CSV table of C-alpha atoms and ligand atoms in Angstrom, one decimal:
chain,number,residue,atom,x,y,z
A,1,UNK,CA,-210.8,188.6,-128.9
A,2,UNK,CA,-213.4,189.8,-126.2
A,3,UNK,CA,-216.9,189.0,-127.5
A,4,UNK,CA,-219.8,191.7,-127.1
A,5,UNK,CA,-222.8,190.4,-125.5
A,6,UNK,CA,-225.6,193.1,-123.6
A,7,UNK,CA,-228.2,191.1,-123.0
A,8,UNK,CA,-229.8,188.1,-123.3
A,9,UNK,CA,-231.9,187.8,-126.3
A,10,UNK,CA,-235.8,186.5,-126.3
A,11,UNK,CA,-234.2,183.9,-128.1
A,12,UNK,CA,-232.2,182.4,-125.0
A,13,UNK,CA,-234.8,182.8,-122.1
A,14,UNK,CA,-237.3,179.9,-121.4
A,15,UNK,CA,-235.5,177.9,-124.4
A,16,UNK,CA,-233.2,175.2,-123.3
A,17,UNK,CA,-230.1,175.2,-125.4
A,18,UNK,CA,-228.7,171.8,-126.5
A,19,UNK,CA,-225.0,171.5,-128.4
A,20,UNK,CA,-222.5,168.8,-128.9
A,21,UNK,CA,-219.2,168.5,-130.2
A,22,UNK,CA,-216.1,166.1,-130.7
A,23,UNK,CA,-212.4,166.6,-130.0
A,24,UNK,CA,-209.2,164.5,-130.1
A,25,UNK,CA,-206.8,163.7,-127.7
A,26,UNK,CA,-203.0,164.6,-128.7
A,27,UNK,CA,-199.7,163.3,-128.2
A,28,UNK,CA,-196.5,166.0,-127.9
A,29,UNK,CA,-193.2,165.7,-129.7
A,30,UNK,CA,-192.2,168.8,-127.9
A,31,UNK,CA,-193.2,169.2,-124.5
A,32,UNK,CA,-194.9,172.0,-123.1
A,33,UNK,CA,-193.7,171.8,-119.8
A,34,UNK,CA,-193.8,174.8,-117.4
A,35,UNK,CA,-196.8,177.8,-117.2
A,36,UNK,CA,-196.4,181.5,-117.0
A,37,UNK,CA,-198.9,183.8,-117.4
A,38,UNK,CA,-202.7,183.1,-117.8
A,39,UNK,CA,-201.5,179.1,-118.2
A,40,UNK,CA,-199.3,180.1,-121.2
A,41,UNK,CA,-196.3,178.0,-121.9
A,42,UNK,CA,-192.8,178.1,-120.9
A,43,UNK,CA,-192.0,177.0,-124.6
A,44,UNK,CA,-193.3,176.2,-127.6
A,45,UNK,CA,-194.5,172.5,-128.1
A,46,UNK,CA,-195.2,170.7,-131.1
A,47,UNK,CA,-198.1,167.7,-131.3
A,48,UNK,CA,-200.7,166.2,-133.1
A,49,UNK,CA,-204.1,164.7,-132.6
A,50,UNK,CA,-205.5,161.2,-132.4
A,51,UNK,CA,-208.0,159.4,-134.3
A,52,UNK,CA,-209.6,157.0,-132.4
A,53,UNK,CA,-208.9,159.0,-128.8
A,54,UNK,CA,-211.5,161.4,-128.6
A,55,UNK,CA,-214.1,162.9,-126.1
A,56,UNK,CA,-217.7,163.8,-127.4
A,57,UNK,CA,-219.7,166.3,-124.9
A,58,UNK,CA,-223.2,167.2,-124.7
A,59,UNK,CA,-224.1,170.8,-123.2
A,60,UNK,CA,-227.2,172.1,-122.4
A,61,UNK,CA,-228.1,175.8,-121.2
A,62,UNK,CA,-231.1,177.2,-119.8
A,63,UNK,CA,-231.2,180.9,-118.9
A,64,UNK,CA,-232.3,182.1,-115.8
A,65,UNK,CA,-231.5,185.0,-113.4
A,66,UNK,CA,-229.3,182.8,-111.1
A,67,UNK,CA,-225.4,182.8,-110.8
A,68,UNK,CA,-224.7,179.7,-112.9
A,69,UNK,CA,-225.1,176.1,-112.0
A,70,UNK,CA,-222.9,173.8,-113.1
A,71,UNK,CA,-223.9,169.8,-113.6
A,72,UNK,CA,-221.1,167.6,-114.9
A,73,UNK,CA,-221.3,163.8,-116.3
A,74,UNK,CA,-218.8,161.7,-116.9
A,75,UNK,CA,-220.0,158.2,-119.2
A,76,UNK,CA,-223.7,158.8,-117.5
A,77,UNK,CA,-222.1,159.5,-113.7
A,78,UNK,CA,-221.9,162.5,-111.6
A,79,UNK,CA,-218.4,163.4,-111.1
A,80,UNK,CA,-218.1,166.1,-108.7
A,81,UNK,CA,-213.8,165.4,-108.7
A,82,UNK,CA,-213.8,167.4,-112.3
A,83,UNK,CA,-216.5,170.3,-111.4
A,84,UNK,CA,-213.3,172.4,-109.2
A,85,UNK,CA,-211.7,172.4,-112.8
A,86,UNK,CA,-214.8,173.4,-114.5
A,87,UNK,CA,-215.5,176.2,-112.0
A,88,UNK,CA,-212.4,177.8,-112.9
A,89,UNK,CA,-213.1,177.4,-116.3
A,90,UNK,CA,-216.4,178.6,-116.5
A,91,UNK,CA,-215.2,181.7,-114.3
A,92,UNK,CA,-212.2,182.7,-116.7
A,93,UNK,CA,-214.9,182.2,-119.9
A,94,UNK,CA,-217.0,184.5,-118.8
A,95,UNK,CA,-215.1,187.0,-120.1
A,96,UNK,CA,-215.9,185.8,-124.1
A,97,UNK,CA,-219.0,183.8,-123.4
A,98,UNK,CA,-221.3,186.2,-120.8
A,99,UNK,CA,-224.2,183.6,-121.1
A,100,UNK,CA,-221.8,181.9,-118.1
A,101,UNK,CA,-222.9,184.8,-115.6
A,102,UNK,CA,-225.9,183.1,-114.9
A,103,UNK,CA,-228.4,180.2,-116.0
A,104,UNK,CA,-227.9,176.1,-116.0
A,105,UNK,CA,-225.8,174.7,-117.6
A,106,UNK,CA,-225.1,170.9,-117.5
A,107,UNK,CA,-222.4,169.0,-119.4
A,108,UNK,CA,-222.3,165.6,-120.0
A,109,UNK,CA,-218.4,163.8,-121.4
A,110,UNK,CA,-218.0,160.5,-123.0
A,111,UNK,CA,-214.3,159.3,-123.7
A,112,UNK,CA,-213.8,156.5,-126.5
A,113,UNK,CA,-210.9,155.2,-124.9
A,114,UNK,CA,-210.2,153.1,-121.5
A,115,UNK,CA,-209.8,155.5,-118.2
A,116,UNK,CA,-207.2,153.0,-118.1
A,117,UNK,CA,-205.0,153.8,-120.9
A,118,UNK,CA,-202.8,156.3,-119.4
A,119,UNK,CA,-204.3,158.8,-122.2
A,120,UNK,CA,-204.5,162.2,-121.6
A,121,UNK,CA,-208.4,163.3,-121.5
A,122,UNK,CA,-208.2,167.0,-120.1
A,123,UNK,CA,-207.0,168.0,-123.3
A,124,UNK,CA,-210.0,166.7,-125.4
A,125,UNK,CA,-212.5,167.0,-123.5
A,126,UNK,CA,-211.7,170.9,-122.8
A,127,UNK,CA,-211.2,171.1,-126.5
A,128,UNK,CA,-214.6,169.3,-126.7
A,129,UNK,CA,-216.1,171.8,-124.2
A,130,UNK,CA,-214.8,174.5,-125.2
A,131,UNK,CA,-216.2,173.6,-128.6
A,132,UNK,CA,-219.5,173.4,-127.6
A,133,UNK,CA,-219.7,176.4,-125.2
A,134,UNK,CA,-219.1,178.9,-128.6
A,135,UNK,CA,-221.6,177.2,-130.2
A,136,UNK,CA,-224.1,178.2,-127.5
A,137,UNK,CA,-223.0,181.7,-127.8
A,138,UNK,CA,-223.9,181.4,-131.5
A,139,UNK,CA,-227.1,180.0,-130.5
A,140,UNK,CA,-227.9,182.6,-128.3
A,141,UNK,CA,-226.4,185.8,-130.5
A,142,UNK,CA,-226.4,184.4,-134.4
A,143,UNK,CA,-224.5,187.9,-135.1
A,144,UNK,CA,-221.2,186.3,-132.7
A,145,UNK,CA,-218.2,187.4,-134.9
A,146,UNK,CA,-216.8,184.1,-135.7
A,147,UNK,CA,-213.8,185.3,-137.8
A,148,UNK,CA,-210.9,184.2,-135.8
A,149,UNK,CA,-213.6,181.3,-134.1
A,150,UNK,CA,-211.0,178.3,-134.2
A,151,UNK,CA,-208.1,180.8,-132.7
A,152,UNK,CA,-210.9,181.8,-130.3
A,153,UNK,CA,-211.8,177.9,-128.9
A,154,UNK,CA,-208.1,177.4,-129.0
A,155,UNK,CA,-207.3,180.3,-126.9
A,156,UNK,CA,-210.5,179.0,-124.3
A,157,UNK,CA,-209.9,175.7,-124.4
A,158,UNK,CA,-206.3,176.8,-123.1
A,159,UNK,CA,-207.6,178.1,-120.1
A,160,UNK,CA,-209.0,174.5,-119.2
A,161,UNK,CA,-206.0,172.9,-119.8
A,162,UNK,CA,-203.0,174.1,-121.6
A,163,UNK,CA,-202.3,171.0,-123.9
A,164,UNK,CA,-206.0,170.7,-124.5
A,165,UNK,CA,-205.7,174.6,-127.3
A,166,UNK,CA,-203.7,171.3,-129.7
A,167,UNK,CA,-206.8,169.5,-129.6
A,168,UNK,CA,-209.1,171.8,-131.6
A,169,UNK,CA,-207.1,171.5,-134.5
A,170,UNK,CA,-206.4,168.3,-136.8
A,171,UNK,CA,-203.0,166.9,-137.3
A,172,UNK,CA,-199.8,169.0,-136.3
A,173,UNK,CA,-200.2,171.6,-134.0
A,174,UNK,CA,-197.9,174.4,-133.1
A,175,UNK,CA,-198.8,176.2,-129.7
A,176,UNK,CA,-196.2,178.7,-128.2
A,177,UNK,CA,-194.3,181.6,-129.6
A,178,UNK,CA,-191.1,181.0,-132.0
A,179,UNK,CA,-189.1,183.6,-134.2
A,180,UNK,CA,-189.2,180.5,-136.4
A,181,UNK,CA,-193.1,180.5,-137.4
A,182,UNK,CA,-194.4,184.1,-138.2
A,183,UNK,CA,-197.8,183.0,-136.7
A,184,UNK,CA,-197.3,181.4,-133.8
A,185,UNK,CA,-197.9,182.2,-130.0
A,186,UNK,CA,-198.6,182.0,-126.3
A,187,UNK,CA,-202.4,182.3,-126.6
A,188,UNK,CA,-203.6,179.4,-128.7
A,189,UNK,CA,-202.3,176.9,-131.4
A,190,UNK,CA,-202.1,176.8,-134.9
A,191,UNK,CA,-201.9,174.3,-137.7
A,192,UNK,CA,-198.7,173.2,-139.0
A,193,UNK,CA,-199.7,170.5,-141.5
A,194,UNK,CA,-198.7,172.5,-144.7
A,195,UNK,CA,-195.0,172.5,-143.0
A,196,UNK,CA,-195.1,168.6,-142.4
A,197,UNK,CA,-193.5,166.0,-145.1
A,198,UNK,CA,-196.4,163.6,-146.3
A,199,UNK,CA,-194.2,161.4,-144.4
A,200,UNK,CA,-195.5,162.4,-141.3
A,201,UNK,CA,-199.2,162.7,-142.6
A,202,UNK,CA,-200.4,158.9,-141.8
A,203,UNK,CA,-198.4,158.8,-138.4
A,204,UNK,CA,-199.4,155.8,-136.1
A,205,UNK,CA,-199.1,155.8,-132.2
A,206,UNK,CA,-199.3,152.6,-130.8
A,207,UNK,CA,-200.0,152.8,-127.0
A,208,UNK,CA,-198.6,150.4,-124.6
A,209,UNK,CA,-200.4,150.4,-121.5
A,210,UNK,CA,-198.0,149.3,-119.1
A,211,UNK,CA,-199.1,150.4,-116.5
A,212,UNK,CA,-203.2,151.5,-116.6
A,213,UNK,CA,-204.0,152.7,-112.5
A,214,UNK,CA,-203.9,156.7,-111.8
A,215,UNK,CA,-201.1,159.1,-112.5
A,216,UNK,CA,-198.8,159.6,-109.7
A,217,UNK,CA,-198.5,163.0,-110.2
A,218,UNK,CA,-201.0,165.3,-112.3
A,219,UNK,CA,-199.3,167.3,-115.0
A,220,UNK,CA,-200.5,170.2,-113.4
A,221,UNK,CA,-198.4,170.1,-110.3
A,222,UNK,CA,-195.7,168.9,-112.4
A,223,UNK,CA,-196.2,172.5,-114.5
A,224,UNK,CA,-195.2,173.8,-111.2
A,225,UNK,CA,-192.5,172.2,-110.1
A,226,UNK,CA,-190.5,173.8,-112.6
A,227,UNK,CA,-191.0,177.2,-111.9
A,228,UNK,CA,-187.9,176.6,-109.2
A,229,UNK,CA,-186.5,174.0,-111.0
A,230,UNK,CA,-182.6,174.2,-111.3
A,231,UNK,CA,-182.6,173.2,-115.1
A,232,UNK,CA,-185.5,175.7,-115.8
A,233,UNK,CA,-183.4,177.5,-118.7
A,234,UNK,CA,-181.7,175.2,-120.2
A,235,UNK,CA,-185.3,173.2,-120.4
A,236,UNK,CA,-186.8,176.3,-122.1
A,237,UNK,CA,-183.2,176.5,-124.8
A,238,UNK,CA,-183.4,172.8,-125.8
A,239,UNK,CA,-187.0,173.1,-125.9
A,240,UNK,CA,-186.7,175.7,-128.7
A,241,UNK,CA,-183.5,173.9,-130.2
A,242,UNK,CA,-185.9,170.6,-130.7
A,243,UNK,CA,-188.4,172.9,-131.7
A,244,UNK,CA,-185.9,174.2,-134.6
A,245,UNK,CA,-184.9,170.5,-135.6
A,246,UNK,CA,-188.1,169.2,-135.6
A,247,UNK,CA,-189.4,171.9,-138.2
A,248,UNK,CA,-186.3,171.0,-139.8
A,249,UNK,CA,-187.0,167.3,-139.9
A,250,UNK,CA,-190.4,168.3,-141.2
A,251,UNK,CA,-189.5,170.2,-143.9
A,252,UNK,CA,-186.9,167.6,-145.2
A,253,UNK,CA,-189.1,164.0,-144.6
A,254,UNK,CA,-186.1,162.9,-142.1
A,255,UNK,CA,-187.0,160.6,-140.0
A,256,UNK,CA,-183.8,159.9,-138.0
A,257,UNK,CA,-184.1,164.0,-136.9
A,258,UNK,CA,-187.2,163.1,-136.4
A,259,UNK,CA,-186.7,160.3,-133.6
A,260,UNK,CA,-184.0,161.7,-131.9
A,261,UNK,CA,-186.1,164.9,-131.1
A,262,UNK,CA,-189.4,162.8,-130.3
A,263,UNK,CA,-186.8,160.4,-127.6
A,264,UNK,CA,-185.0,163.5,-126.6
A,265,UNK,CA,-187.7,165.1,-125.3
A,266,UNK,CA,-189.7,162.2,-123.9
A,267,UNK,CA,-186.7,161.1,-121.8
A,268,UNK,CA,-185.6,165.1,-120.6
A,269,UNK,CA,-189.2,165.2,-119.6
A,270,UNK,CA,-188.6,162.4,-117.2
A,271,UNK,CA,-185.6,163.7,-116.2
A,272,UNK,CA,-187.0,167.1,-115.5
A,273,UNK,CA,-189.1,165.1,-112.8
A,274,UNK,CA,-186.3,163.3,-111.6
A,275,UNK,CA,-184.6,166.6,-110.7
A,276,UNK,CA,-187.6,168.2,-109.4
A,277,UNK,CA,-188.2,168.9,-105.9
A,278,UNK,CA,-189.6,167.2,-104.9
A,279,UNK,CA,-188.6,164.6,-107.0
A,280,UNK,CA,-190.6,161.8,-109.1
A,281,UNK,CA,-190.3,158.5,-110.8
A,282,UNK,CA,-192.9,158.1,-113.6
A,283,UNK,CA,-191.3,155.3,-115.1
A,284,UNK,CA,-191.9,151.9,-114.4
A,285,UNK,CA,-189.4,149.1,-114.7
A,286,UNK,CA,-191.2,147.3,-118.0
A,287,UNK,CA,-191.0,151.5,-120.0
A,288,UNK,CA,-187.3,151.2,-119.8
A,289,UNK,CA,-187.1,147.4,-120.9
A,290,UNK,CA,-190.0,148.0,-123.8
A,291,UNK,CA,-187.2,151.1,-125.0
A,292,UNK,CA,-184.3,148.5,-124.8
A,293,UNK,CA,-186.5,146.4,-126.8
A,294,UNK,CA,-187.5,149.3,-129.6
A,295,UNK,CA,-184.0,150.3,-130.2
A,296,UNK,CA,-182.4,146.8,-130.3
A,297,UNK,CA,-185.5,145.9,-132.9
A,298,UNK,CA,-184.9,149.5,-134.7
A,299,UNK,CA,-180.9,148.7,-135.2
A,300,UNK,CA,-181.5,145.0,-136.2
A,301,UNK,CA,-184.7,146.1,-138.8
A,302,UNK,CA,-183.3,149.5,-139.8
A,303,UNK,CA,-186.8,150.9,-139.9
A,304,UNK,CA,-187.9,154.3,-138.6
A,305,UNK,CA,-189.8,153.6,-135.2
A,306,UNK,CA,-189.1,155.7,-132.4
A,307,UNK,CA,-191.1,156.8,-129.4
A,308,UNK,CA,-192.3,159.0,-126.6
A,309,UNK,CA,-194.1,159.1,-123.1
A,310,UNK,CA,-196.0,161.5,-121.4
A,311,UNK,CA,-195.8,162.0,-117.7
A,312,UNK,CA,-196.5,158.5,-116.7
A,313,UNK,CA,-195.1,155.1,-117.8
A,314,UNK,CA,-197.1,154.5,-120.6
A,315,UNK,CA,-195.1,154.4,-123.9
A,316,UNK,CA,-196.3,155.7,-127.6
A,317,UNK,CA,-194.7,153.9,-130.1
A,318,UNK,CA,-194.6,156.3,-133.6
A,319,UNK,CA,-194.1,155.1,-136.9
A,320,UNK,CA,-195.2,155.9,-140.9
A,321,UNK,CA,-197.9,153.6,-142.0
A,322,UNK,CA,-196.2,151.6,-144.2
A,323,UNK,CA,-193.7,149.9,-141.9
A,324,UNK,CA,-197.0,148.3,-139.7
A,325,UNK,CA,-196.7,145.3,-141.3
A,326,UNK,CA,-193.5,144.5,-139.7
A,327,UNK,CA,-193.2,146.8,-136.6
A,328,UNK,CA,-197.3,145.3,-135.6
A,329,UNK,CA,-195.8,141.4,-135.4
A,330,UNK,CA,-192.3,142.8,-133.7
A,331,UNK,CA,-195.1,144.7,-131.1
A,332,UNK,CA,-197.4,142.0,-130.2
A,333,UNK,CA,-194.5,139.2,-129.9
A,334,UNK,CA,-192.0,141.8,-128.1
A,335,UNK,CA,-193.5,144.3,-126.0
A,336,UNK,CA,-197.3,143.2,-125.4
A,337,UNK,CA,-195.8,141.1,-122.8
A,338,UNK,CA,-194.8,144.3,-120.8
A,339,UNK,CA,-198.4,145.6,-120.7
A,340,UNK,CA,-200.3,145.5,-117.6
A,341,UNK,CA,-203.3,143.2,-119.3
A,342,UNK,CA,-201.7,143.1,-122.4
A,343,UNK,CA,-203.4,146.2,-123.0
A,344,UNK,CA,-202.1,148.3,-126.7
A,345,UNK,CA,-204.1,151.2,-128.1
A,346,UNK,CA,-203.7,151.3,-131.6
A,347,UNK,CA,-204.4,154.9,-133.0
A,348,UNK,CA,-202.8,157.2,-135.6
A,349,UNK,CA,-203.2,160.9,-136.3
A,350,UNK,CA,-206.0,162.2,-137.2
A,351,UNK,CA,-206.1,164.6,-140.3
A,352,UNK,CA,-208.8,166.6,-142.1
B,401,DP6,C1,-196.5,166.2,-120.4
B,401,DP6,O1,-201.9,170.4,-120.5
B,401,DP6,O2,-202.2,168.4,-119.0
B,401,DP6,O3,-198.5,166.1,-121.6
B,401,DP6,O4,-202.2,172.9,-118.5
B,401,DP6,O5,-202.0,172.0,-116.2
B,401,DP6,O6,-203.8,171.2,-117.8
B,401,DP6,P1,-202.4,171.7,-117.6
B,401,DP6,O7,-201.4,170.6,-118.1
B,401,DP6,P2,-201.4,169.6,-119.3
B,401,DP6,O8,-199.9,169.3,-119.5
B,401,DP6,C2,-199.5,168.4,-120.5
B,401,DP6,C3,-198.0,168.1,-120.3
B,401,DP6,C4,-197.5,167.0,-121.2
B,401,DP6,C5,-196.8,167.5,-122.4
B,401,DP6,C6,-197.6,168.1,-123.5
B,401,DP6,O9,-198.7,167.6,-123.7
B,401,DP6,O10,-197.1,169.0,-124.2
């Protein structure tokens, strides 16, 4: 999916280049967790994309005969931390966008949601950025082939971050090779909404914040500790079995299937860090009470709630629409108190 691009066109020199564009945050029901490859995946991972979670970007380009300069803002700041990250990106891009060999190019992120909230920006705001970056390549060559273009941001976006190629879609997205869906692969994610049960098509994540400092360990050093990890293959068979049940679960509106995957795979996760070496505790001690508290409620209600975490204590709490009325009150009495601040996020999926 290499784009062809000679030369810059009159278009591009002495004309600054403005774009902007949007993209969601998104929550895994199957983990990708473990890189080969060009940041590929281990195993395929099934998620889908917030609502309210988003990060917007603003790009602009001027051409000149330089090697590129790169400007990053974060909310209106200079954040140098990020611009290692965008280095590399930039550097792997240049292969589908050549604009990146040279010029200026300064990008400026806004999150909608709290640093605090434990929610995982790299993966929108690559999406975001890799979003923008092929609309300056349109800008600057109107003849770009943009066929396969949402396969083609996927794929890019990828390179930033690997969970970040399920942000450029809406809803459920597929992202890692299965004999189970014809379409599916390494290289960037696909759409899986026409497999989903309208069930799962007004989804709600309710984010407890319970604890809102730093993560203690970034996902991508956690990527590498399992490339030695002693579990590493029976990680990647149950990460295909849930990815088997869960399409399963799909297909038949079964939530129960449904919840066992999503808690299955949120608590092997932890595990797998556990077991790591070295090893690490993401959990704190109010994300195992809030579960007590979830199942206990789930048993005594006998409504479909279930849940899942990311690499950090924070818990999402996933539920059909319909049941807020009584799952919100059972929330705000029950597990609010957990929250460092009493901080909750309340965001579903987002869909076209
Ligand atoms: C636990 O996509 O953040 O959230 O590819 O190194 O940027 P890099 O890692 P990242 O890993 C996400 C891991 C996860 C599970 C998931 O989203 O599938």
């Amino acid at each position: 999916m290499t784009l062809s691009f000679s030369d810059m066109t009159e278009y591009a020199i002495n004309k600054e280049i403005t774009v902007s564009a949007s993209a969601p945050s998104n929550i895994a029901i199957v983990k990708y967790w473990g890189k080969k490859g060009t940041q590929e995946p281990v195993n395929p991972s099934i998620s889908f994309t917030l609502s309210k979670a988003r990060t917007n970007t603003n790009i602009s380009y001027l051409y000149n005969k330089e090697s590129l300069s790169l400007h990053f803002l974060f909310e209106g700041k200079s954040k140098s931390s990020f611009l290692p990250k965008l280095e590399q990106l930039t550097e792997k891009l240049k292969h589908y966008l050549p604009f990146l060999n040279s010029g200026q190019l300064k990008i400026e992120s806004t999150n909608s949601f709290p640093h605090s909230s434990g929610i995982a920006s790299s993966a929108s705001s690559m999406a975001s950025i890799a979003k923008s970056l092929f609309e300056i390549q349109k800008q600057i060559k109107p003849d770009t082939n943009t066929e396969n273009e949402s396969f083609l941001i996927s794929e890019m976006a990828r390179l930033g971050s690997g969970s970040a190629c399920r942000s450029t879609n809406q809803g459920w997205v597929m992202w890692g090779k299965t004999q189970l869906k014809k379409e599916s692969n390494d290289r960037y994610g696909i759409s899986i909404n026409e497999d989903v049960h309208p069930l799962f098509n007004d989804i709600q994540d309710s984010i407890l914040v319970i604890r809102n400092g730093a993560k203690a360990v970034s996902s991508t050093v956690g990527h590498q500790l399992m490339n030695n990890h002693p579990y590493r293959e029976g990680r990647i068979k149950q990460a295909n079995d849930n990815i088997k049940k869960l399409l399963t679960a799909f297909k038949d509106g079964d939530f129960i299937n449904f919840a066992q995957v999503c808690e299955e795979e949120a608590l092997s996760l932890h595990a797998l860090m556990m077991s790591s070496s070295p090893a690490y505790t993401l959990m704190a001690p109010e994300s195992l009470r809030a579960i007590k508290r979830i199942k206990k409620f789930r048993e005594h209600q006998h409504v479909p709630i279930t849940f899942t975490l990311d690499a950090g204590p924070n818990i999402h709490l996933i539920y059909p629409k319909k049941y807020s009325k009584i799952i919100v009150p059972f929330i705000k009495e029950h597990l609010e108190p957990l929250c460092e601040n009493k901080e909750i996020i309340f965001d579903h999926i987002s869909v076209k």
